Amino acid sequence: MTRFYFYLMSLLLVAHHLSAQTQPAQLTTLPDVIQQAQSQSVAAKRANTQQRTNIWAYRSFLAQFKPQLSLDGSLPNFTRSYIQVTQPDGNIRFEPVSYNNSILNLSLSQTIAPTGGTIFVQKQIQRFDNFIQNNTLYNGIPFGIGLAQPLFQFNPMRWDKKIQPLLFAEGNQQLIESLEQVSLSATTLYFDLLVAQVNLQIAETNRANNDTLYRIALHKLDLGKISQNDLLQLQLSVLNAEKDLASARQTAAVASLRLKTFVGYRNENSGQSAPLELAIPNQIPVFEVDVKRAIDEAVANRSAAIGFRRRLLEAQRDLEKARKNNGLNATLTAGYGLSNQGPNFGDIYVRPQNREYVALQFTLPIMTWGRAQAIVETAKANRELAQQTVEQDKLTFEQEIFTQVTLLQMLRQQVTLTAKADQIGQSRYQIAQDRFKLSDLSVTDLGIATQEKDRARRDAILALRDYWQAYYTLRLLTLYDFETNLKIIVMDKVK
């Protein structure tokens, strides 16, 4: 009869506790949060903005190798003043001037990347109006072609054609890495909230269970089946459970706000004030990762691998620049065309005269007191440093991937073991609770069972957190989805 009474009392208290709880909100899954973060988060938008900057910068680089049509000049170019005029006897007179000297030049130019030179075609018209003498003159170049070619100089265009495509590819991969970093950050925040919610559930359950057991203990005390000390211990457990519940609610509220803020909820309509009930992602994907395959994919996909080649090229470029800029520098300028002048505009095109010019300008350092050699030797040392740094970074790069692959395999086993431990802990606690109700277990043993049950539950969630963080870290390090055996790509949205 006594046992039946305790069972009935327990069922009534548990039923009252369950009826007082509100219905849970719709569960939000980890893929939902990641998808939302990649489309709405500030971090994702910033990554896409950086990608657009990268694309337009590369298009600007490509445009400089195409023909450039430009119109320049001074129109009008009016002057009214006094100018100094030296007389034959050496005296100075100031004569009034009032004129307009306008000029327009239309040119089509094309850079020559292999040599660093520029070839151009031009058409020029000049008009001079003397308002004091009331006359007008025209001067023009109906057609002209020219060449400006640096000699023995550093050619930046030749190096840009090697380095800029690498910078562009590096920027493209950085976008993918940034979005994968968003996935990893969202996963971390997701599990921060999930752990907080699990702790809140544990606190609520413990508060309800301790309250139920305390009420049962009061009746057991009346029947002489429990000591006053055990009753006080249960009462203390109720108070501690209340304190833990308040702390768990605060932690869950903060974690929820951090996740919503990162993911991109901005107002009430988008869910900023709505509660998030997270689903436990305990269905982990099953796939094998070969370390060599992971390293190969990382080398093929990661921006860091592209950056290794770019950094070596930049170091070699800087060395060549130091050598050529501190030696003989010359520029050859040559042109051919037609030109004429006259009082009327049409006179420019009537029997124009040949127009030719050739100029060679050069600079040769003779005495620099070792400055040129010091600059070259510094560039050599920087190149060697870049080579050594890249080699070290490559080793770290491969080691990081190896560590992550082995960690993922180990964490998959941890998820399985902690899930089993969680089931055992829950079952053991239920048995301990039933035994206590039947006066077959001490309060101390019941407390131990409670602690082990809670620890097993938290360990299971933490193991899932570690696994999913390792999963998305491996995606970030390789930019490869081993679950689907596909490279991770992002479509170009810039038109």
CSV table of C-alpha atoms in Angstrom, one decimal:
chain,number,residue,atom,x,y,z
A,1,MET,CA,0.0,0.0,0.0
A,2,THR,CA,2.8,2.4,0.8
A,3,ARG,CA,4.6,1.7,-2.4
A,4,PHE,CA,1.4,2.3,-4.4
A,5,TYR,CA,0.9,5.6,-2.6
A,6,PHE,CA,4.4,6.7,-3.5
A,7,TYR,CA,3.9,5.7,-7.2
A,8,LEU,CA,0.6,7.6,-7.4
A,9,MET,CA,2.1,10.7,-5.8
A,10,SER,CA,5.0,10.7,-8.2
A,11,LEU,CA,2.7,10.3,-11.2
A,12,LEU,CA,0.5,13.2,-10.1
A,13,LEU,CA,3.4,15.5,-9.6
A,14,VAL,CA,5.0,14.7,-12.9
A,15,ALA,CA,1.7,15.1,-14.7
A,16,HIS,CA,1.3,18.5,-13.1
A,17,HIS,CA,4.7,19.6,-14.1
A,18,LEU,CA,4.2,18.5,-17.8
A,19,SER,CA,0.8,20.2,-18.0
A,20,ALA,CA,2.4,23.5,-16.8
A,21,GLN,CA,5.0,23.5,-19.6
A,22,THR,CA,4.3,25.3,-22.9
A,23,GLN,CA,4.4,23.5,-26.2
A,24,PRO,CA,7.8,23.7,-27.8
A,25,ALA,CA,8.4,25.9,-30.8
A,26,GLN,CA,9.2,24.4,-34.2
A,27,LEU,CA,12.7,23.0,-34.2
A,28,THR,CA,15.4,24.8,-36.1
A,29,THR,CA,18.1,22.6,-37.6
A,30,LEU,CA,21.8,23.2,-38.1
A,31,PRO,CA,21.6,23.3,-42.0
A,32,ASP,CA,18.8,25.9,-41.7
A,33,VAL,CA,21.0,28.1,-39.5
A,34,ILE,CA,24.0,27.8,-41.8
A,35,GLN,CA,21.9,28.5,-44.9
A,36,GLN,CA,20.5,31.6,-43.2
A,37,ALA,CA,23.9,32.8,-42.1
A,38,GLN,CA,25.4,32.4,-45.6
A,39,SER,CA,22.7,34.4,-47.2
A,40,GLN,CA,21.8,37.0,-44.5
A,41,SER,CA,24.7,37.5,-42.1
A,42,VAL,CA,26.8,40.6,-42.2
A,43,ALA,CA,30.0,38.4,-42.5
A,44,ALA,CA,28.6,36.8,-45.7
A,45,LYS,CA,27.6,40.1,-47.2
A,46,ARG,CA,31.0,41.5,-46.4
A,47,ALA,CA,32.6,38.5,-48.1
A,48,ASN,CA,30.5,39.0,-51.2
A,49,THR,CA,31.3,42.7,-51.3
A,50,GLN,CA,35.0,41.9,-51.1
A,51,GLN,CA,34.5,39.5,-54.0
A,52,ARG,CA,32.9,42.2,-56.2
A,53,THR,CA,35.9,44.4,-55.4
A,54,ASN,CA,38.2,41.6,-56.5
A,55,ILE,CA,36.3,41.1,-59.7
A,56,TRP,CA,36.2,44.7,-60.7
A,57,ALA,CA,39.9,45.2,-59.8
A,58,TYR,CA,40.8,42.3,-62.2
A,59,ARG,CA,38.6,43.7,-64.9
A,60,SER,CA,40.4,47.0,-64.5
A,61,PHE,CA,43.7,45.1,-64.9
A,62,LEU,CA,42.6,43.4,-68.1
A,63,ALA,CA,41.3,46.7,-69.5
A,64,GLN,CA,44.8,48.3,-69.5
A,65,PHE,CA,45.9,45.8,-72.1
A,66,LYS,CA,43.2,46.8,-74.6
A,67,PRO,CA,43.3,49.9,-76.9
A,68,GLN,CA,42.5,53.1,-75.1
A,69,LEU,CA,40.8,56.0,-76.9
A,70,SER,CA,41.1,59.4,-75.3
A,71,LEU,CA,40.4,63.0,-76.0
A,72,ASP,CA,42.4,65.7,-74.2
A,73,GLY,CA,43.1,69.4,-74.7
A,74,SER,CA,42.5,73.0,-73.5
A,75,LEU,CA,39.4,74.6,-74.8
A,76,PRO,CA,39.2,77.5,-74.3
A,77,ASN,CA,42.6,78.8,-73.3
A,78,PHE,CA,42.2,82.6,-73.1
A,79,THR,CA,44.9,85.0,-71.8
A,80,ARG,CA,44.8,88.8,-71.4
A,81,SER,CA,47.8,90.3,-69.7
A,82,TYR,CA,51.1,92.1,-70.0
A,83,ILE,CA,54.3,90.2,-70.8
A,84,GLN,CA,57.9,91.0,-70.5
A,85,VAL,CA,59.6,91.7,-73.9
A,86,THR,CA,63.4,92.2,-74.1
A,87,GLN,CA,64.4,94.9,-76.6
A,88,PRO,CA,67.5,94.8,-78.9
A,89,ASP,CA,69.2,97.3,-76.7
A,90,GLY,CA,68.7,95.2,-73.6
A,91,ASN,CA,65.8,97.2,-72.1
A,92,ILE,CA,62.6,95.6,-70.9
A,93,ARG,CA,59.2,96.5,-72.2
A,94,PHE,CA,55.8,95.2,-71.1
A,95,GLU,CA,53.5,94.5,-74.0
A,96,PRO,CA,49.8,93.8,-73.8
A,97,VAL,CA,48.6,90.4,-75.1
A,98,SER,CA,45.2,89.1,-75.6
A,99,TYR,CA,44.8,85.7,-77.2
A,100,ASN,CA,43.2,82.3,-77.2
A,101,ASN,CA,45.4,79.2,-77.7
A,102,SER,CA,43.1,76.2,-77.8
A,103,ILE,CA,44.2,72.6,-78.6
A,104,LEU,CA,42.4,69.3,-79.0
A,105,ASN,CA,44.2,65.9,-79.2
A,106,LEU,CA,42.5,62.6,-80.1
A,107,SER,CA,44.6,59.5,-79.5
A,108,LEU,CA,44.3,55.8,-79.7
A,109,SER,CA,47.0,53.9,-77.7
A,110,GLN,CA,47.9,50.3,-77.1
A,111,THR,CA,50.3,49.0,-74.5
A,112,ILE,CA,52.8,46.3,-75.5
A,113,ALA,CA,53.0,44.0,-72.5
A,114,PRO,CA,56.1,41.9,-73.6
A,115,THR,CA,58.3,45.1,-74.0
A,116,GLY,CA,56.5,47.6,-71.7
A,117,GLY,CA,56.2,50.1,-74.5
A,118,THR,CA,53.2,52.0,-75.9
A,119,ILE,CA,52.2,52.6,-79.5
A,120,PHE,CA,49.7,55.3,-80.4
A,121,VAL,CA,47.9,57.0,-83.2
A,122,GLN,CA,46.8,60.6,-82.9
A,123,LYS,CA,45.0,63.5,-84.5
A,124,GLN,CA,45.6,67.1,-83.2
A,125,ILE,CA,44.1,70.5,-83.9
A,126,GLN,CA,45.3,73.8,-82.5
A,127,ARG,CA,43.8,77.3,-83.0
A,128,PHE,CA,45.5,80.6,-82.1
A,129,ASP,CA,43.5,83.8,-81.9
A,130,ASN,CA,45.4,87.1,-81.5
A,131,PHE,CA,42.7,89.6,-80.4
A,132,ILE,CA,45.0,92.6,-80.5
A,133,GLN,CA,46.2,92.0,-84.1
A,134,ASN,CA,42.8,90.5,-85.0
A,135,ASN,CA,44.2,87.4,-86.8
A,136,THR,CA,43.7,83.6,-86.5
A,137,LEU,CA,46.1,80.7,-87.2
A,138,TYR,CA,45.5,77.0,-87.3
A,139,ASN,CA,48.0,74.2,-86.7
A,140,GLY,CA,47.3,70.5,-86.8
A,141,ILE,CA,48.4,67.0,-87.2
A,142,PRO,CA,45.9,65.2,-89.5
A,143,PHE,CA,47.6,61.9,-88.8
A,144,GLY,CA,50.4,60.7,-86.5
A,145,ILE,CA,51.8,57.5,-85.2
A,146,GLY,CA,54.3,57.1,-82.5
A,147,LEU,CA,56.1,54.7,-80.1
A,148,ALA,CA,57.4,55.1,-76.6
A,149,GLN,CA,59.6,52.2,-75.6
A,150,PRO,CA,61.6,51.9,-72.3
A,151,LEU,CA,65.0,50.3,-72.7
A,152,PHE,CA,66.8,48.3,-70.1
A,153,GLN,CA,64.0,49.1,-67.6
A,154,PHE,CA,61.8,47.1,-65.3
A,155,ASN,CA,58.7,46.0,-67.1
A,156,PRO,CA,55.8,45.9,-64.6
A,157,MET,CA,53.2,44.8,-67.2
A,158,ARG,CA,55.1,41.5,-67.8
A,159,TRP,CA,55.0,40.7,-64.1
A,160,ASP,CA,51.4,41.8,-63.7
A,161,LYS,CA,50.3,39.3,-66.3
A,162,LYS,CA,51.7,36.6,-64.1
A,163,ILE,CA,50.7,37.9,-60.7
A,164,GLN,CA,47.3,39.5,-61.2
A,165,PRO,CA,45.6,36.3,-62.4
A,166,LEU,CA,46.9,34.6,-59.2
A,167,LEU,CA,45.5,37.5,-57.1
A,168,PHE,CA,42.2,37.1,-58.8
A,169,ALA,CA,42.0,33.4,-58.3
A,170,GLU,CA,43.2,33.9,-54.7
A,171,GLY,CA,40.3,36.4,-54.2
A,172,ASN,CA,37.8,33.9,-55.6
A,173,GLN,CA,38.9,31.2,-53.2
A,174,GLN,CA,38.9,33.6,-50.3
A,175,LEU,CA,35.2,34.2,-50.9
A,176,ILE,CA,34.5,30.5,-50.6
A,177,GLU,CA,36.7,30.3,-47.5
A,178,SER,CA,34.9,33.3,-46.0
A,179,LEU,CA,31.5,31.6,-46.5
A,180,GLU,CA,32.8,28.4,-45.1
A,181,GLN,CA,34.1,30.4,-42.1
A,182,VAL,CA,30.6,31.7,-41.8
A,183,SER,CA,29.3,28.1,-41.6
A,184,LEU,CA,31.9,27.3,-39.0
A,185,SER,CA,31.1,30.4,-36.9
A,186,ALA,CA,27.3,29.6,-37.2
A,187,THR,CA,28.0,26.1,-36.1
A,188,THR,CA,29.9,27.3,-33.0
A,189,LEU,CA,27.1,29.7,-32.1
A,190,TYR,CA,24.5,27.0,-32.8
A,191,PHE,CA,26.0,24.6,-30.3
A,192,ASP,CA,26.6,27.4,-27.8
A,193,LEU,CA,22.8,27.9,-27.8
A,194,LEU,CA,22.1,24.1,-28.0
A,195,VAL,CA,24.4,23.4,-25.0
A,196,ALA,CA,22.7,26.3,-23.1
A,197,GLN,CA,19.2,24.8,-24.0
A,198,VAL,CA,20.3,21.3,-22.9
A,199,ASN,CA,21.5,22.8,-19.7
A,200,LEU,CA,18.2,24.6,-19.3
A,201,GLN,CA,16.3,21.4,-19.9
A,202,ILE,CA,18.5,19.6,-17.4
A,203,ALA,CA,17.9,22.4,-14.9
A,204,GLU,CA,14.2,22.3,-15.5
A,205,THR,CA,14.0,18.5,-15.2
A,206,ASN,CA,16.2,18.6,-12.0
A,207,ARG,CA,14.1,21.3,-10.5
A,208,ALA,CA,10.9,19.3,-11.2
A,209,ASN,CA,12.5,16.0,-10.1
A,210,ASN,CA,13.9,17.5,-6.9
A,211,ASP,CA,10.7,19.1,-6.1
A,212,THR,CA,8.8,15.8,-6.6
A,213,LEU,CA,11.4,13.9,-4.5
A,214,TYR,CA,11.2,16.5,-1.8
A,215,ARG,CA,7.5,16.2,-1.6
A,216,ILE,CA,7.7,12.4,-1.4
A,217,ALA,CA,10.4,12.7,1.2
A,218,LEU,CA,8.1,14.7,3.4
A,219,HIS,CA,5.6,11.9,3.4
A,220,LYS,CA,8.4,9.4,4.0
A,221,LEU,CA,9.5,11.4,7.0
A,222,ASP,CA,6.1,11.2,8.4
A,223,LEU,CA,6.3,7.4,8.0
A,224,GLY,CA,9.7,7.3,9.5
A,225,LYS,CA,11.4,6.0,6.3
A,226,ILE,CA,13.9,8.9,5.9
A,227,SER,CA,16.0,10.9,8.3
A,228,GLN,CA,15.8,14.7,8.9
A,229,ASN,CA,19.3,15.1,7.5
A,230,ASP,CA,18.3,13.4,4.2
A,231,LEU,CA,15.2,15.7,4.0
A,232,LEU,CA,17.4,18.8,4.5
A,233,GLN,CA,19.8,17.5,1.8
A,234,LEU,CA,16.8,17.2,-0.6
A,235,GLN,CA,15.6,20.6,0.3
A,236,LEU,CA,19.1,22.0,-0.4
A,237,SER,CA,18.9,20.2,-3.8
A,238,VAL,CA,15.7,22.0,-4.6
A,239,LEU,CA,17.2,25.4,-3.8
A,240,ASN,CA,20.3,24.6,-5.9
A,241,ALA,CA,18.1,23.5,-8.7
A,242,GLU,CA,16.2,26.8,-8.6
A,243,LYS,CA,19.5,28.7,-8.7
A,244,ASP,CA,20.9,26.5,-11.6
A,245,LEU,CA,17.6,27.1,-13.5
A,246,ALA,CA,17.8,30.9,-13.2
A,247,SER,CA,21.5,30.8,-14.4
A,248,ALA,CA,20.6,28.4,-17.3
A,249,ARG,CA,17.8,30.7,-18.5
A,250,GLN,CA,20.1,33.7,-18.6
A,251,THR,CA,22.8,31.8,-20.4
A,252,ALA,CA,20.3,30.5,-23.0
A,253,ALA,CA,18.9,34.0,-23.6
A,254,VAL,CA,22.4,35.4,-24.3
A,255,ALA,CA,23.4,32.5,-26.5
A,256,SER,CA,20.1,32.9,-28.5
A,257,LEU,CA,20.6,36.6,-29.0
A,258,ARG,CA,24.2,36.0,-30.2
A,259,LEU,CA,23.1,33.4,-32.7
A,260,LYS,CA,20.2,35.5,-34.1
A,261,THR,CA,22.4,38.5,-34.4
A,262,PHE,CA,25.1,36.6,-36.3
A,263,VAL,CA,22.7,34.8,-38.6
A,264,GLY,CA,20.9,37.9,-39.6
A,265,TYR,CA,17.6,38.2,-37.8
A,266,ARG,CA,17.0,41.9,-37.7
A,267,ASN,CA,13.4,42.5,-36.5
A,268,GLU,CA,10.3,40.8,-35.0
A,269,ASN,CA,9.0,39.7,-38.4
A,270,SER,CA,12.2,37.9,-39.2
A,271,GLY,CA,12.4,36.1,-35.9
A,272,GLN,CA,14.5,38.3,-33.6
A,273,SER,CA,12.0,38.0,-30.8
A,274,ALA,CA,10.8,34.5,-31.6
A,275,PRO,CA,12.3,31.7,-29.5
A,276,LEU,CA,14.6,29.3,-31.2
A,277,GLU,CA,14.3,25.6,-30.3
A,278,LEU,CA,17.3,23.8,-31.8
A,279,ALA,CA,17.3,20.3,-33.1
A,280,ILE,CA,20.1,18.0,-32.0
A,281,PRO,CA,22.1,17.1,-35.1
A,282,ASN,CA,22.9,13.5,-34.0
A,283,GLN,CA,22.7,12.1,-37.5
A,284,ILE,CA,26.4,12.4,-38.5
A,285,PRO,CA,27.4,11.7,-42.1
A,286,VAL,CA,29.4,8.6,-42.8
A,287,PHE,CA,32.3,9.0,-45.2
A,288,GLU,CA,36.0,8.2,-45.3
A,289,VAL,CA,38.7,10.9,-45.8
A,290,ASP,CA,42.0,10.0,-47.2
A,291,VAL,CA,44.8,12.3,-45.9
A,292,LYS,CA,46.6,12.5,-49.3
A,293,ARG,CA,43.3,13.3,-51.1
A,294,ALA,CA,42.5,16.0,-48.5
A,295,ILE,CA,46.0,17.6,-49.0
A,296,ASP,CA,45.7,17.4,-52.8
A,297,GLU,CA,42.3,19.1,-52.7
A,298,ALA,CA,43.6,21.8,-50.4
A,299,VAL,CA,46.5,22.5,-52.6
A,300,ALA,CA,44.2,22.7,-55.6
A,301,ASN,CA,41.5,24.8,-53.9
A,302,ARG,CA,42.8,26.9,-51.0
A,303,SER,CA,43.7,30.6,-51.5
A,304,ALA,CA,46.8,30.0,-49.3
A,305,ALA,CA,48.2,27.5,-51.9
A,306,ILE,CA,47.7,30.1,-54.7
A,307,GLY,CA,49.3,32.6,-52.4
A,308,PHE,CA,52.4,30.5,-52.1
A,309,ARG,CA,53.0,30.8,-55.9
A,310,ARG,CA,52.1,34.5,-55.8
A,311,ARG,CA,54.5,35.4,-53.0
A,312,LEU,CA,57.4,33.7,-54.7
A,313,LEU,CA,56.6,35.6,-58.0
A,314,GLU,CA,56.4,38.9,-56.1
A,315,ALA,CA,59.8,38.3,-54.5
A,316,GLN,CA,61.3,37.5,-57.8
A,317,ARG,CA,59.7,40.6,-59.3
A,318,ASP,CA,61.1,42.8,-56.6
A,319,LEU,CA,64.5,41.4,-57.2
A,320,GLU,CA,64.4,42.2,-60.9
A,321,LYS,CA,63.0,45.6,-60.2
A,322,ALA,CA,65.9,46.4,-57.9
A,323,ARG,CA,68.4,45.2,-60.5
A,324,LYS,CA,67.0,47.2,-63.5
A,325,ASN,CA,66.0,50.4,-61.7
A,326,ASN,CA,69.5,50.9,-60.5
A,327,GLY,CA,71.3,50.4,-63.8
A,328,LEU,CA,71.1,52.0,-67.2
A,329,ASN,CA,67.7,53.3,-68.0
A,330,ALA,CA,66.7,54.6,-71.4
A,331,THR,CA,63.5,55.5,-73.2
A,332,LEU,CA,63.2,55.6,-77.0
A,333,THR,CA,60.5,57.9,-78.4
A,334,ALA,CA,59.8,58.1,-82.1
A,335,GLY,CA,57.0,59.2,-84.3
A,336,TYR,CA,55.9,59.9,-87.9
A,337,GLY,CA,53.0,61.7,-89.3
A,338,LEU,CA,51.7,64.7,-91.3
A,339,SER,CA,51.3,68.3,-90.1
A,340,ASN,CA,50.4,71.7,-91.5
A,341,GLN,CA,49.3,75.2,-90.6
A,342,GLY,CA,47.5,78.2,-92.1
A,343,PRO,CA,45.0,80.9,-91.5
A,344,ASN,CA,42.0,78.7,-92.3
A,345,PHE,CA,41.0,75.4,-90.8
A,346,GLY,CA,41.1,73.6,-94.2
A,347,ASP,CA,44.7,74.6,-94.7
A,348,ILE,CA,45.7,71.8,-92.3
A,349,TYR,CA,44.7,69.2,-94.8
A,350,VAL,CA,46.1,70.8,-98.0
A,351,ARG,CA,49.4,69.3,-98.9
A,352,PRO,CA,50.5,68.6,-95.3
A,353,GLN,CA,54.2,68.2,-94.6
A,354,ASN,CA,56.0,65.2,-93.1
A,355,ARG,CA,56.4,65.2,-89.4
A,356,GLU,CA,59.1,63.0,-87.8
A,357,TYR,CA,60.9,62.9,-84.4
A,358,VAL,CA,63.2,60.6,-82.6
A,359,ALA,CA,64.6,61.0,-79.1
A,360,LEU,CA,66.6,58.7,-76.9
A,361,GLN,CA,66.7,59.7,-73.2
A,362,PHE,CA,68.9,57.8,-70.8
A,363,THR,CA,70.2,57.7,-67.2
A,364,LEU,CA,73.3,55.9,-66.2
A,365,PRO,CA,74.3,55.9,-62.5
A,366,ILE,CA,78.1,56.3,-62.2
A,367,MET,CA,78.8,56.7,-58.5
A,368,THR,CA,76.3,55.6,-56.0
A,369,TRP,CA,78.6,54.7,-53.1
A,370,GLY,CA,77.2,51.1,-53.0
A,371,ARG,CA,73.6,52.2,-52.8
A,372,ALA,CA,72.6,50.2,-55.9
A,373,GLN,CA,74.3,47.0,-54.7
A,374,ALA,CA,72.7,47.4,-51.3
A,375,ILE,CA,69.2,47.6,-52.8
A,376,VAL,CA,69.9,44.5,-54.9
A,377,GLU,CA,71.3,42.5,-52.0
A,378,THR,CA,68.3,43.5,-49.9
A,379,ALA,CA,65.9,42.2,-52.6
A,380,LYS,CA,67.9,39.0,-52.8
A,381,ALA,CA,67.7,38.5,-49.0
A,382,ASN,CA,63.9,39.2,-49.2
A,383,ARG,CA,63.5,36.6,-51.9
A,384,GLU,CA,65.4,34.0,-49.9
A,385,LEU,CA,63.2,34.9,-46.9
A,386,ALA,CA,60.1,34.5,-48.9
A,387,GLN,CA,61.2,31.1,-50.2
A,388,GLN,CA,61.9,29.9,-46.6
A,389,THR,CA,58.7,31.3,-45.3
A,390,VAL,CA,56.7,29.7,-48.0
A,391,GLU,CA,58.3,26.3,-47.4
A,392,GLN,CA,57.5,26.6,-43.7
A,393,ASP,CA,53.9,27.6,-44.5
A,394,LYS,CA,53.5,24.6,-46.8
A,395,LEU,CA,54.6,22.2,-44.0
A,396,THR,CA,52.2,23.9,-41.6
A,397,PHE,CA,49.5,23.8,-44.3
A,398,GLU,CA,49.8,20.1,-44.8
A,399,GLN,CA,50.2,19.3,-41.0
A,400,GLU,CA,47.0,21.2,-40.2
A,401,ILE,CA,45.0,19.2,-42.7
A,402,PHE,CA,46.5,15.9,-41.5
A,403,THR,CA,45.6,16.8,-37.9
A,404,GLN,CA,42.1,17.7,-38.9
A,405,VAL,CA,41.5,14.5,-40.8
A,406,THR,CA,42.6,12.3,-37.9
A,407,LEU,CA,40.7,14.5,-35.4
A,408,LEU,CA,37.5,14.0,-37.4
A,409,GLN,CA,37.8,10.3,-37.4
A,410,MET,CA,38.5,10.2,-33.7
A,411,LEU,CA,35.5,12.5,-32.9
A,412,ARG,CA,33.2,10.3,-34.9
A,413,GLN,CA,34.0,7.5,-32.5
A,414,GLN,CA,33.5,9.9,-29.5
A,415,VAL,CA,30.0,10.7,-30.7
A,416,THR,CA,29.0,7.1,-30.7
A,417,LEU,CA,30.5,6.4,-27.3
A,418,THR,CA,29.1,9.4,-25.6
A,419,ALA,CA,25.6,8.7,-27.1
A,420,LYS,CA,25.7,5.2,-25.5
A,421,ALA,CA,26.9,6.7,-22.2
A,422,ASP,CA,24.0,9.2,-22.3
A,423,GLN,CA,21.5,6.4,-22.7
A,424,ILE,CA,23.1,4.4,-19.9
A,425,GLY,CA,23.2,7.5,-17.6
A,426,GLN,CA,19.5,8.2,-18.3
A,427,SER,CA,18.4,4.6,-17.6
A,428,ARG,CA,20.6,4.4,-14.5
A,429,TYR,CA,19.1,7.6,-13.1
A,430,GLN,CA,15.5,6.3,-13.7
A,431,ILE,CA,16.3,3.2,-11.8
A,432,ALA,CA,17.9,5.1,-9.0
A,433,GLN,CA,14.9,7.4,-8.8
A,434,ASP,CA,12.5,4.4,-8.6
A,435,ARG,CA,14.6,2.8,-6.0
A,436,PHE,CA,14.6,6.0,-3.9
A,437,LYS,CA,10.9,6.2,-4.1
A,438,LEU,CA,10.7,2.7,-2.7
A,439,SER,CA,13.2,3.6,0.1
A,440,ASP,CA,15.8,1.3,-1.4
A,441,LEU,CA,18.4,4.0,-2.2
A,442,SER,CA,20.1,6.7,-0.2
A,443,VAL,CA,19.9,10.4,-1.0
A,444,THR,CA,23.7,10.5,-1.6
A,445,ASP,CA,23.5,7.7,-4.2
A,446,LEU,CA,20.6,9.4,-5.8
A,447,GLY,CA,22.6,12.7,-6.1
A,448,ILE,CA,25.5,10.8,-7.6
A,449,ALA,CA,23.2,9.2,-10.2
A,450,THR,CA,21.8,12.7,-11.0
A,451,GLN,CA,25.3,14.2,-11.5
A,452,GLU,CA,26.4,11.3,-13.7
A,453,LYS,CA,23.2,11.5,-15.8
A,454,ASP,CA,23.7,15.2,-16.3
A,455,ARG,CA,27.4,14.9,-17.1
A,456,ALA,CA,26.7,12.1,-19.7
A,457,ARG,CA,24.0,14.3,-21.3
A,458,ARG,CA,26.4,17.3,-21.6
A,459,ASP,CA,29.2,15.1,-22.8
A,460,ALA,CA,27.1,13.8,-25.6
A,461,ILE,CA,26.1,17.3,-26.8
A,462,LEU,CA,29.7,18.5,-26.5
A,463,ALA,CA,31.0,15.5,-28.5
A,464,LEU,CA,28.5,16.4,-31.3
A,465,ARG,CA,29.7,20.0,-31.1
A,466,ASP,CA,33.3,19.0,-31.5
A,467,TYR,CA,32.5,16.7,-34.4
A,468,TRP,CA,30.5,19.3,-36.4
A,469,GLN,CA,33.1,21.9,-35.7
A,470,ALA,CA,35.8,19.6,-37.0
A,471,TYR,CA,33.6,18.7,-40.0
A,472,TYR,CA,33.2,22.3,-41.1
A,473,THR,CA,36.8,23.1,-40.3
A,474,LEU,CA,37.9,20.3,-42.7
A,475,ARG,CA,35.6,21.8,-45.4
A,476,LEU,CA,37.2,25.2,-44.7
A,477,LEU,CA,40.8,23.8,-44.9
A,478,THR,CA,40.2,21.9,-48.2
A,479,LEU,CA,37.2,23.7,-49.8
A,480,TYR,CA,36.0,20.2,-50.6
A,481,ASP,CA,32.8,18.4,-49.5
A,482,PHE,CA,33.9,14.8,-48.8
A,483,GLU,CA,30.3,13.8,-48.1
A,484,THR,CA,29.3,14.5,-51.7
A,485,ASN,CA,32.8,14.3,-53.3
A,486,LEU,CA,32.4,17.7,-54.9
A,487,LYS,CA,34.5,20.9,-54.8
A,488,ILE,CA,32.8,23.7,-53.0
A,489,ILE,CA,32.1,26.6,-55.4
A,490,VAL,CA,30.3,29.9,-55.4
A,491,MET,CA,28.6,31.3,-58.5
A,492,ASP,CA,29.8,34.7,-59.8
A,493,LYS,CA,27.1,37.2,-59.1
A,494,VAL,CA,28.8,40.2,-60.7
A,495,LYS,CA,27.5,41.1,-64.2
